[in-house]
Short mmCIF file of C-alpha atoms and ligand atoms in Angstrom, two decimals:
data_model
loop_
_atom_site.label_atom_id
_atom_site.label_comp_id
_atom_site.label_asym_id
_atom_site.label_seq_id
_atom_site.Cartn_x
_atom_site.Cartn_y
_atom_site.Cartn_z
CA MET T 165 17.20 17.67 -10.01
CA ALA T 166 18.00 15.51 -7.00
CA ALA T 167 19.57 12.15 -7.69
CA MET T 168 17.32 9.10 -7.49
CA GLU T 169 18.50 7.58 -4.23
CA LYS T 170 18.80 4.23 -5.93
CA GLN T 171 17.45 3.10 -9.26
CA PRO T 172 14.09 1.44 -8.63
CA ALA T 173 14.01 -2.26 -9.54
CA TRP T 174 11.12 -1.67 -11.96
CA LEU T 175 12.97 0.90 -14.06
CA GLN T 176 14.15 -1.63 -16.63
CA GLU T 177 10.89 -3.61 -16.52
CA VAL T 178 8.64 -1.06 -18.22
CA ALA T 179 8.36 -0.70 -21.97
CA THR T 180 9.17 2.92 -22.86
CA PRO T 181 7.75 5.45 -23.07
CA ALA T 182 5.74 4.84 -19.92
CA TYR T 183 4.03 6.79 -17.20
CA VAL T 184 4.56 5.21 -13.80
CA ILE T 185 2.29 6.37 -10.99
CA ASP T 186 3.74 6.27 -7.50
CA GLU T 187 1.29 5.18 -4.81
CA LYS T 188 3.53 6.33 -1.93
CA GLN T 189 3.58 9.93 -3.15
CA LEU T 190 -0.11 9.86 -3.96
CA ILE T 191 -0.89 8.75 -0.40
CA HIS T 192 1.50 11.38 0.97
CA ASN T 193 -0.47 14.08 -0.89
CA LEU T 194 -3.84 12.63 0.05
CA GLU T 195 -2.92 12.57 3.73
CA ILE T 196 -2.07 16.27 3.61
CA LEU T 197 -5.39 17.05 1.92
CA LYS T 198 -7.35 14.87 4.32
CA GLY T 199 -5.68 16.70 7.19
CA VAL T 200 -7.13 19.97 5.88
CA GLN T 201 -10.57 18.36 5.59
CA ASP T 202 -10.39 16.86 9.08
CA ARG T 203 -9.23 20.04 10.79
CA THR T 204 -11.66 22.41 9.05
CA GLY T 205 -14.66 20.33 7.97
CA CYS T 206 -14.28 21.44 4.35
CA SER T 207 -14.71 18.99 1.46
CA ILE T 208 -11.97 18.46 -1.10
CA LEU T 209 -12.78 17.15 -4.57
CA LEU T 210 -10.41 15.72 -7.17
CA ALA T 211 -10.37 17.96 -10.27
CA GLN T 212 -10.31 15.19 -12.84
CA LYS T 213 -8.99 17.49 -15.57
CA ALA T 214 -5.54 17.14 -14.00
CA PHE T 215 -5.57 13.45 -13.23
CA SER T 216 -8.22 11.00 -14.39
CA MET T 217 -6.39 7.71 -13.94
CA TYR T 218 -9.44 6.00 -12.58
CA ALA T 219 -7.54 2.94 -11.39
CA CYS T 220 -6.51 5.26 -8.54
CA TYR T 221 -10.04 6.53 -7.78
CA PRO T 222 -10.84 3.93 -5.09
CA LEU T 223 -7.67 4.99 -3.24
CA ILE T 224 -8.36 8.71 -3.69
CA ALA T 225 -11.95 8.23 -2.55
CA LYS T 226 -10.70 6.94 0.80
CA TYR T 227 -9.35 10.43 1.46
CA LEU T 228 -11.36 12.95 -0.59
CA LYS T 229 -15.10 13.60 -0.62
CA GLY T 230 -15.74 13.54 -4.34
CA ALA T 231 -14.73 14.55 -7.84
CA ALA T 232 -15.15 17.61 -10.02
CA ALA T 233 -15.79 17.30 -13.76
CA SER T 234 -15.33 19.75 -16.59
CA GLY T 235 -17.88 18.15 -18.84
CA LEU T 236 -19.90 15.10 -19.77
CA PHE T 237 -17.22 12.45 -20.07
CA GLU T 238 -15.41 13.34 -16.86
CA ALA T 239 -18.79 13.49 -15.12
CA ARG T 240 -19.62 10.00 -16.36
CA LEU T 241 -16.20 8.68 -15.39
CA ALA T 242 -16.63 9.90 -11.82
CA TYR T 243 -20.16 8.49 -11.72
CA GLU T 244 -18.85 5.10 -12.82
CA GLU T 245 -15.60 5.00 -10.89
CA PHE T 246 -15.46 7.51 -8.01
CA PRO T 247 -17.60 6.83 -4.95
CA GLY T 248 -18.44 10.29 -3.63
CA GLU T 249 -19.97 13.62 -4.58
CA ASN T 250 -19.92 14.49 -8.27
CA HIS T 251 -19.69 18.19 -9.21
CA VAL T 252 -19.66 19.58 -12.73
CA PHE T 253 -18.79 22.96 -14.19
CA ASN T 254 -18.80 23.85 -17.87
CA PRO T 255 -18.57 27.30 -19.48
CA ALA T 256 -21.56 26.41 -21.68
CA PHE T 257 -23.64 23.31 -20.93
CA GLN T 258 -25.27 21.76 -23.98
CA ASP T 259 -28.97 21.03 -24.25
CA LYS T 260 -28.28 17.62 -25.76
CA GLU T 261 -26.04 16.58 -22.88
CA PHE T 262 -27.86 18.04 -19.93
CA SER T 263 -30.29 15.18 -19.24
CA GLU T 264 -27.42 12.72 -19.13
CA LEU T 265 -25.45 15.02 -16.81
CA LEU T 266 -28.46 15.12 -14.49
CA GLN T 267 -28.12 11.35 -14.10
CA TYR T 268 -24.48 11.61 -13.05
CA CYS T 269 -23.94 14.77 -11.01
CA ASP T 270 -25.25 16.17 -7.75
CA HIS T 271 -23.74 19.69 -7.98
CA PHE T 272 -23.99 21.91 -11.08
CA VAL T 273 -21.99 25.11 -11.43
CA PHE T 274 -23.20 27.56 -14.09
CA ASN T 275 -20.87 30.01 -15.72
CA SER T 276 -23.32 32.87 -16.18
CA VAL T 277 -26.77 34.02 -15.20
CA THR T 278 -27.90 33.21 -18.75
CA GLN T 279 -26.75 29.60 -18.37
CA TRP T 280 -28.44 29.40 -14.99
CA LYS T 281 -31.74 30.67 -16.42
CA LYS T 282 -31.48 28.28 -19.35
CA PHE T 283 -31.09 25.13 -17.21
CA ARG T 284 -32.65 26.28 -13.92
CA GLU T 285 -35.98 24.45 -14.20
CA ARG T 286 -34.44 21.15 -15.24
CA ALA T 287 -31.76 21.24 -12.55
CA LEU T 288 -34.14 22.21 -9.76
CA ALA T 289 -36.77 19.68 -10.84
CA ALA T 290 -34.05 17.03 -10.49
CA HIS T 291 -33.24 18.37 -6.96
CA LYS T 292 -29.66 19.33 -7.83
CA GLU T 293 -27.46 21.70 -5.85
CA CYS T 294 -26.91 24.65 -8.18
CA GLY T 295 -24.12 27.20 -8.02
CA LEU T 296 -22.91 30.16 -10.04
CA ARG T 297 -19.28 30.61 -11.00
CA ILE T 298 -18.31 34.17 -10.14
CA ASN T 299 -15.41 36.18 -11.43
CA PRO T 300 -13.97 38.37 -8.66
CA GLU T 301 -11.99 40.32 -11.30
CA HIS T 302 -8.89 40.16 -9.15
CA SER T 303 -5.77 38.78 -10.84
CA THR T 304 -3.05 37.32 -8.65
CA GLN T 305 -0.81 36.12 -11.49
CA ASP T 306 0.70 37.44 -14.73
CA HIS T 307 0.10 34.40 -16.88
CA ALA T 308 -3.01 35.34 -18.90
CA ILE T 309 -3.58 31.86 -20.37
CA TYR T 310 -4.09 30.50 -16.84
CA ASP T 311 -5.78 33.58 -15.40
CA PRO T 312 -9.59 33.50 -15.45
CA CYS T 313 -9.56 37.14 -14.26
CA SER T 314 -7.66 38.37 -17.32
CA PRO T 315 -9.37 40.82 -19.70
CA LEU T 316 -11.86 39.17 -22.12
CA SER T 317 -12.21 36.20 -19.79
CA ARG T 318 -15.33 34.11 -20.43
CA LEU T 319 -15.04 32.42 -17.04
CA GLY T 320 -17.46 33.39 -14.31
CA ALA T 321 -20.18 36.01 -13.85
CA ARG T 322 -18.97 39.49 -13.00
CA ILE T 323 -20.73 41.43 -10.26
CA SER T 324 -22.15 43.89 -12.81
CA GLU T 325 -23.90 40.99 -14.55
CA ILE T 326 -25.95 39.84 -11.56
CA GLN T 327 -29.41 41.05 -10.56
CA PRO T 328 -30.29 39.87 -7.02
CA GLU T 329 -33.65 38.35 -8.02
CA GLU T 330 -31.95 36.17 -10.62
CA LEU T 331 -30.09 34.23 -7.94
CA GLU T 332 -33.20 32.60 -6.53
CA GLY T 333 -32.73 28.83 -6.38
CA LEU T 334 -28.94 28.99 -6.38
CA THR T 335 -27.30 27.61 -3.25
CA GLY T 336 -23.62 28.12 -3.98
CA PHE T 337 -20.91 30.25 -5.50
CA HIS T 338 -17.79 28.94 -7.18
CA PHE T 339 -14.64 30.80 -8.10
CA HIS T 340 -11.47 29.53 -9.68
CA THR T 341 -8.73 32.09 -10.22
CA LEU T 342 -5.45 30.52 -9.07
CA CYS T 343 -2.83 28.39 -10.79
CA GLU T 344 -0.05 26.70 -8.82
CA GLN T 345 -0.37 29.35 -6.11
CA GLY T 346 0.01 29.67 -2.38
CA ALA T 347 -2.58 30.51 0.27
CA GLU T 348 -1.64 34.21 0.23
CA PRO T 349 -3.19 34.87 -3.22
CA LEU T 350 -6.23 32.89 -2.05
CA ALA T 351 -6.62 35.16 0.98
CA GLU T 352 -6.35 38.19 -1.29
CA THR T 353 -8.91 36.74 -3.69
CA LEU T 354 -11.33 36.02 -0.87
CA GLU T 355 -11.17 39.66 0.12
CA ALA T 356 -12.15 40.59 -3.44
CA VAL T 357 -14.95 38.00 -3.37
CA GLU T 358 -16.28 39.41 -0.11
CA GLU T 359 -15.99 42.98 -1.22
CA LYS T 360 -17.89 42.42 -4.45
CA PHE T 361 -20.19 39.47 -3.70
CA GLY T 362 -20.32 39.59 0.13
CA LYS T 363 -23.95 40.77 0.21
CA TYR T 364 -25.05 37.50 -1.43
CA LEU T 365 -23.00 35.12 0.71
CA PRO T 366 -25.36 34.88 3.73
CA GLN T 367 -28.14 33.53 1.49
CA LEU T 368 -25.99 30.65 0.19
CA LYS T 369 -25.15 27.18 1.55
CA TRP T 370 -21.74 26.57 0.01
CA ILE T 371 -18.78 28.14 -1.71
CA ASN T 372 -16.21 26.39 -3.88
CA PHE T 373 -12.71 27.89 -3.92
CA GLY T 374 -11.83 26.07 -7.20
CA GLY T 375 -8.37 24.68 -7.84
CA GLY T 376 -4.87 26.01 -8.33
CA HIS T 377 -3.97 25.62 -4.65
CA HIS T 378 -0.48 24.14 -4.38
CA ILE T 379 -1.36 22.60 -1.01
CA THR T 380 0.95 19.58 -1.23
CA LYS T 381 4.00 21.56 -2.35
CA GLU T 382 6.63 22.01 0.31
CA GLY T 383 6.33 25.37 2.00
CA TYR T 384 2.62 25.89 1.23
CA ASN T 385 1.00 27.88 4.02
CA ILE T 386 -1.60 25.36 5.21
CA PRO T 387 -2.53 27.30 8.39
CA LEU T 388 -3.47 30.31 6.22
CA LEU T 389 -5.56 28.11 3.92
CA GLU T 390 -7.37 26.74 6.95
CA LYS T 391 -7.91 30.26 8.26
CA CYS T 392 -9.53 31.20 4.94
CA ILE T 393 -11.79 28.15 5.06
CA ASN T 394 -12.76 28.70 8.70
CA ARG T 395 -13.50 32.35 8.06
CA MET T 396 -16.02 31.60 5.30
CA GLN T 397 -17.61 28.88 7.41
CA GLU T 398 -17.88 30.96 10.56
CA LYS T 399 -18.77 34.34 9.08
CA TYR T 400 -21.34 33.16 6.52
CA GLY T 401 -22.20 29.61 7.63
CA LEU T 402 -20.99 28.30 4.27
CA LYS T 403 -19.79 24.81 3.54
CA VAL T 404 -16.43 25.15 1.77
CA TYR T 405 -15.32 23.03 -1.17
CA LEU T 406 -11.89 22.98 -2.81
CA GLU T 407 -11.24 21.21 -6.09
CA PRO T 408 -7.50 20.92 -6.62
CA GLY T 409 -6.15 18.71 -9.39
CA GLU T 410 -2.45 19.29 -9.33
CA ALA T 411 -2.13 19.08 -5.53
CA VAL T 412 -3.69 15.61 -5.48
CA ALA T 413 -1.09 13.97 -7.70
CA LEU T 414 1.83 16.42 -7.43
CA ASN T 415 5.12 14.58 -7.98
CA ALA T 416 3.20 11.29 -8.01
CA GLY T 417 4.29 10.08 -11.44
CA PHE T 418 7.30 9.52 -13.66
CA LEU T 419 7.70 9.42 -17.41
CA ILE T 420 10.28 6.83 -18.36
CA THR T 421 11.94 7.34 -21.70
CA GLU T 422 14.89 5.99 -23.63
CA VAL T 423 17.57 7.84 -25.59
CA LEU T 424 17.11 6.88 -29.25
CA GLU T 425 19.71 8.97 -30.99
CA LEU T 426 22.49 11.43 -30.24
CA ILE T 427 23.27 14.26 -32.63
CA GLU T 428 26.69 15.72 -31.97
CA GLY T 429 29.27 17.60 -34.03
CA PRO T 430 31.99 20.22 -33.63
CA GLU T 431 29.89 22.88 -35.39
CA ARG T 432 26.81 22.34 -33.21
CA GLU T 433 25.88 24.64 -30.37
CA MET T 434 25.19 21.64 -28.20
CA PRO T 435 24.57 17.89 -28.55
CA VAL T 436 20.94 16.86 -28.96
CA ALA T 437 19.48 13.65 -27.54
CA ILE T 438 16.34 12.40 -29.29
CA LEU T 439 14.06 10.49 -26.90
CA ASP T 440 11.17 8.12 -27.44
CA ALA T 441 9.03 10.55 -25.43
CA SER T 442 7.88 13.86 -26.85
CA ALA T 443 7.07 17.19 -25.22
CA ALA T 444 4.40 17.84 -27.85
CA CYS T 445 2.70 14.45 -27.44
CA HIS T 446 3.37 13.25 -23.92
CA MET T 447 3.94 16.35 -21.79
CA PRO T 448 2.22 19.14 -23.76
CA ASP T 449 2.31 21.55 -20.79
CA VAL T 450 6.09 21.74 -21.24
CA ILE T 451 5.35 23.71 -24.41
CA GLU T 452 2.03 25.29 -23.41
CA MET T 453 2.85 26.62 -19.93
CA PRO T 454 5.83 26.52 -20.67
CA TYR T 455 7.87 24.72 -18.00
CA ARG T 456 10.96 22.58 -17.55
CA PRO T 457 10.10 19.15 -16.21
CA PRO T 458 12.32 17.78 -13.47
CA LEU T 459 14.69 15.01 -14.59
CA PHE T 460 16.38 12.75 -12.07
CA ASN T 461 20.19 12.63 -11.93
CA SER T 462 20.59 15.76 -14.05
CA GLY T 463 21.47 19.41 -13.58
CA GLU T 464 20.74 22.76 -15.18
CA GLU T 465 22.53 23.64 -18.39
CA GLY T 466 26.29 23.69 -17.65
CA GLU T 467 25.88 22.61 -14.04
CA LYS T 468 27.32 19.15 -14.79
CA ILE T 469 29.97 18.37 -17.40
CA TYR T 470 27.80 17.17 -20.31
CA SER T 471 24.89 19.32 -21.46
CA TYR T 472 22.27 18.18 -23.98
CA MET T 473 19.10 19.50 -25.52
CA LEU T 474 16.58 16.72 -24.89
CA ALA T 475 14.03 16.50 -27.70
CA GLY T 476 11.11 14.42 -28.94
CA ALA T 477 11.08 12.22 -32.02
CA THR T 478 8.37 14.19 -33.85
CA CYS T 479 8.61 16.55 -36.84
CA LEU T 480 7.92 19.63 -34.71
CA ALA T 481 11.07 21.76 -34.62
CA GLY T 482 10.07 23.02 -31.20
CA ASP T 483 9.49 19.58 -29.70
CA ASN T 484 12.19 20.33 -27.14
CA ILE T 485 11.93 19.29 -23.54
CA GLY T 486 14.82 21.44 -22.33
CA ILE T 487 18.57 21.60 -21.76
CA TYR T 488 19.89 19.30 -19.03
CA SER T 489 23.38 18.36 -17.93
CA PHE T 490 24.83 15.05 -16.77
CA ASP T 491 27.93 13.69 -15.04
CA LYS T 492 28.58 11.22 -17.87
CA PRO T 493 27.86 11.39 -21.61
CA LEU T 494 24.42 10.02 -22.53
CA GLN T 495 24.29 6.68 -24.34
CA CYS T 496 21.72 5.39 -26.83
CA GLY T 497 19.37 3.01 -25.02
CA GLN T 498 19.90 4.78 -21.68
CA ARG T 499 16.76 5.38 -19.66
CA LEU T 500 15.84 8.80 -18.33
CA VAL T 501 13.22 9.47 -15.68
CA PHE T 502 11.21 12.69 -15.70
CA GLY T 503 9.44 13.58 -12.45
CA ASP T 504 6.04 15.13 -11.72
CA MET T 505 4.45 13.40 -14.68
CA ALA T 506 1.11 12.33 -13.22
CA ILE T 507 -0.72 15.63 -13.65
CA TYR T 508 -1.84 17.17 -16.95
CA THR T 509 0.01 14.47 -18.90
CA MET T 510 -2.11 11.42 -19.68
CA VAL T 511 -5.25 13.60 -19.72
CA LYS T 512 -3.71 15.81 -22.41
CA ASN T 513 -1.51 13.54 -24.48
CA ASN T 514 -1.97 12.85 -28.17
CA THR T 515 -0.68 10.72 -31.04
CA PHE T 516 0.62 13.49 -33.33
CA ASN T 517 2.93 12.01 -36.00
CA GLY T 518 1.57 8.56 -35.14
CA MET T 519 3.56 8.56 -31.90
CA ALA T 520 2.55 5.82 -29.49
CA LEU T 521 0.88 6.80 -26.23
CA PRO T 522 2.98 5.87 -23.17
CA ASP T 523 1.78 2.77 -21.35
CA ILE T 524 0.52 3.36 -17.82
CA TYR T 525 1.98 1.55 -14.82
CA TYR T 526 1.40 1.74 -11.07
CA VAL T 527 3.98 1.15 -8.35
CA ASP T 528 2.36 0.30 -5.04
CA SER T 529 3.66 1.08 -1.57
CA GLN T 530 5.61 -2.21 -1.55
CA ASP T 531 7.36 -1.12 -4.78
CA LYS T 532 5.44 -3.71 -6.78
CA LEU T 533 4.92 -2.70 -10.42
CA LYS T 534 1.61 -3.31 -12.15
CA CYS T 535 0.77 -2.53 -15.78
CA ILE T 536 -2.55 -0.68 -15.89
CA LYS T 537 -2.86 -0.02 -19.59
CA LYS T 538 -0.97 -0.67 -22.80
CA PHE T 539 -1.55 1.33 -25.95
CA ALA T 540 -1.03 0.29 -29.54
CA TYR T 541 -1.80 1.21 -33.13
CA GLU T 542 -5.56 0.77 -32.57
CA ASN T 543 -5.57 3.68 -30.11
CA PHE T 544 -4.15 5.89 -32.85
CA LYS T 545 -6.42 4.60 -35.60
CA CYS T 546 -9.69 4.63 -33.66
CA ARG T 547 -9.66 8.41 -33.30
CA LEU T 548 -9.16 9.14 -36.97
C1 LIG Z 626 -12.67 25.19 -12.57
C2 LIG Z 626 -11.39 24.51 -12.23
N1 LIG Z 626 -11.32 23.79 -11.09
C3 LIG Z 626 -10.18 23.15 -10.74
C4 LIG Z 626 -9.04 23.21 -11.53
C5 LIG Z 626 -7.82 22.44 -11.10
O1 LIG Z 626 -6.71 23.25 -10.98
P1 LIG Z 626 -5.31 22.68 -10.42
O2 LIG Z 626 -5.04 21.41 -11.13
O3 LIG Z 626 -4.35 23.74 -10.79
O4 LIG Z 626 -5.48 22.51 -8.96
C6 LIG Z 626 -9.08 23.97 -12.71
C7 LIG Z 626 -7.89 24.07 -13.57
O5 LIG Z 626 -7.85 24.64 -14.61
C8 LIG Z 626 -10.28 24.62 -13.08
O6 LIG Z 626 -10.37 25.33 -14.22
#
């Protein structure tokens, strides 16, 4: 990955491992998203599942119209911390949680007609906007674990499962089928939505295009996205929502880690560097997706002179972050900086093996570092 232009002054100030959130990049992303809102009139919500660092919510709320929750706790967090609309979707809402959710959220998205019928009276009596998640059954990716249109998917009502009279009282449709994708797969998906569900669209008020739009990634086709939004607004009179997570905080965080131990030997395939950060605990998507996180001042395997397998300090044999190469041999105590560590990291991390959670820091636009949260033994013990 690209070299860090110069080492930031705060790099040695943080206790490792640490997530450091970068205000400049966050604002860069938010300005792009706000541009889409301003030019089209759509509303963009933060999908909290990707990034719930609520210390940033006041900043995000200056740009975006609201937040989207996946369940009770995210819904409550947005209610407490995010000034704006509060939408919630869950594959199966629970009776025991629904009254509390009604206090927090203004938009409810139901995953099936059965769910809608089960909660309809309570939601309508509380004057909520109610929507149905639909499944357009049109895959635009090969990665089944992230594809809600894959066979056996539980996500969204299929067209064969809807009787027109059952939609009474619903004012919106929601679909979420993309993952880190461009506007072209969105355009394709919208065609499938129109083909299957088009007859219902004129009776609705809004449509939510879900997340998975890589809007803030370089090269994303923003004019095509805006064309898609405008089309749904003009043709059906629908208000359009988008709920990206990743695009909001893309590249807006670092994970700072230190080399603890080097394992080298003439019989080894390659030297291994054990870090005080773990793929399994602190960047689980590296294993789940899987993907190779960017690391500053490094190259691909063999690209620079010294190649290492970088690994976590847990018992899991597969707690490997990836093979990276460097201009100079690594040293114990040396700090490494992984990029793109704001999203799907702190919301997913864990304390497996009694590993500490990384502290959370914030670097503002003047490069001033602030510690937001420190974690200790109590945060491990209190969950067990
Ligand atoms: C319903 C829904 N909305 C929004 C998102 C956010 O997706 P992303 O972070 O890829 O933009 C997801 C991700 O899984 C989702 O399931």
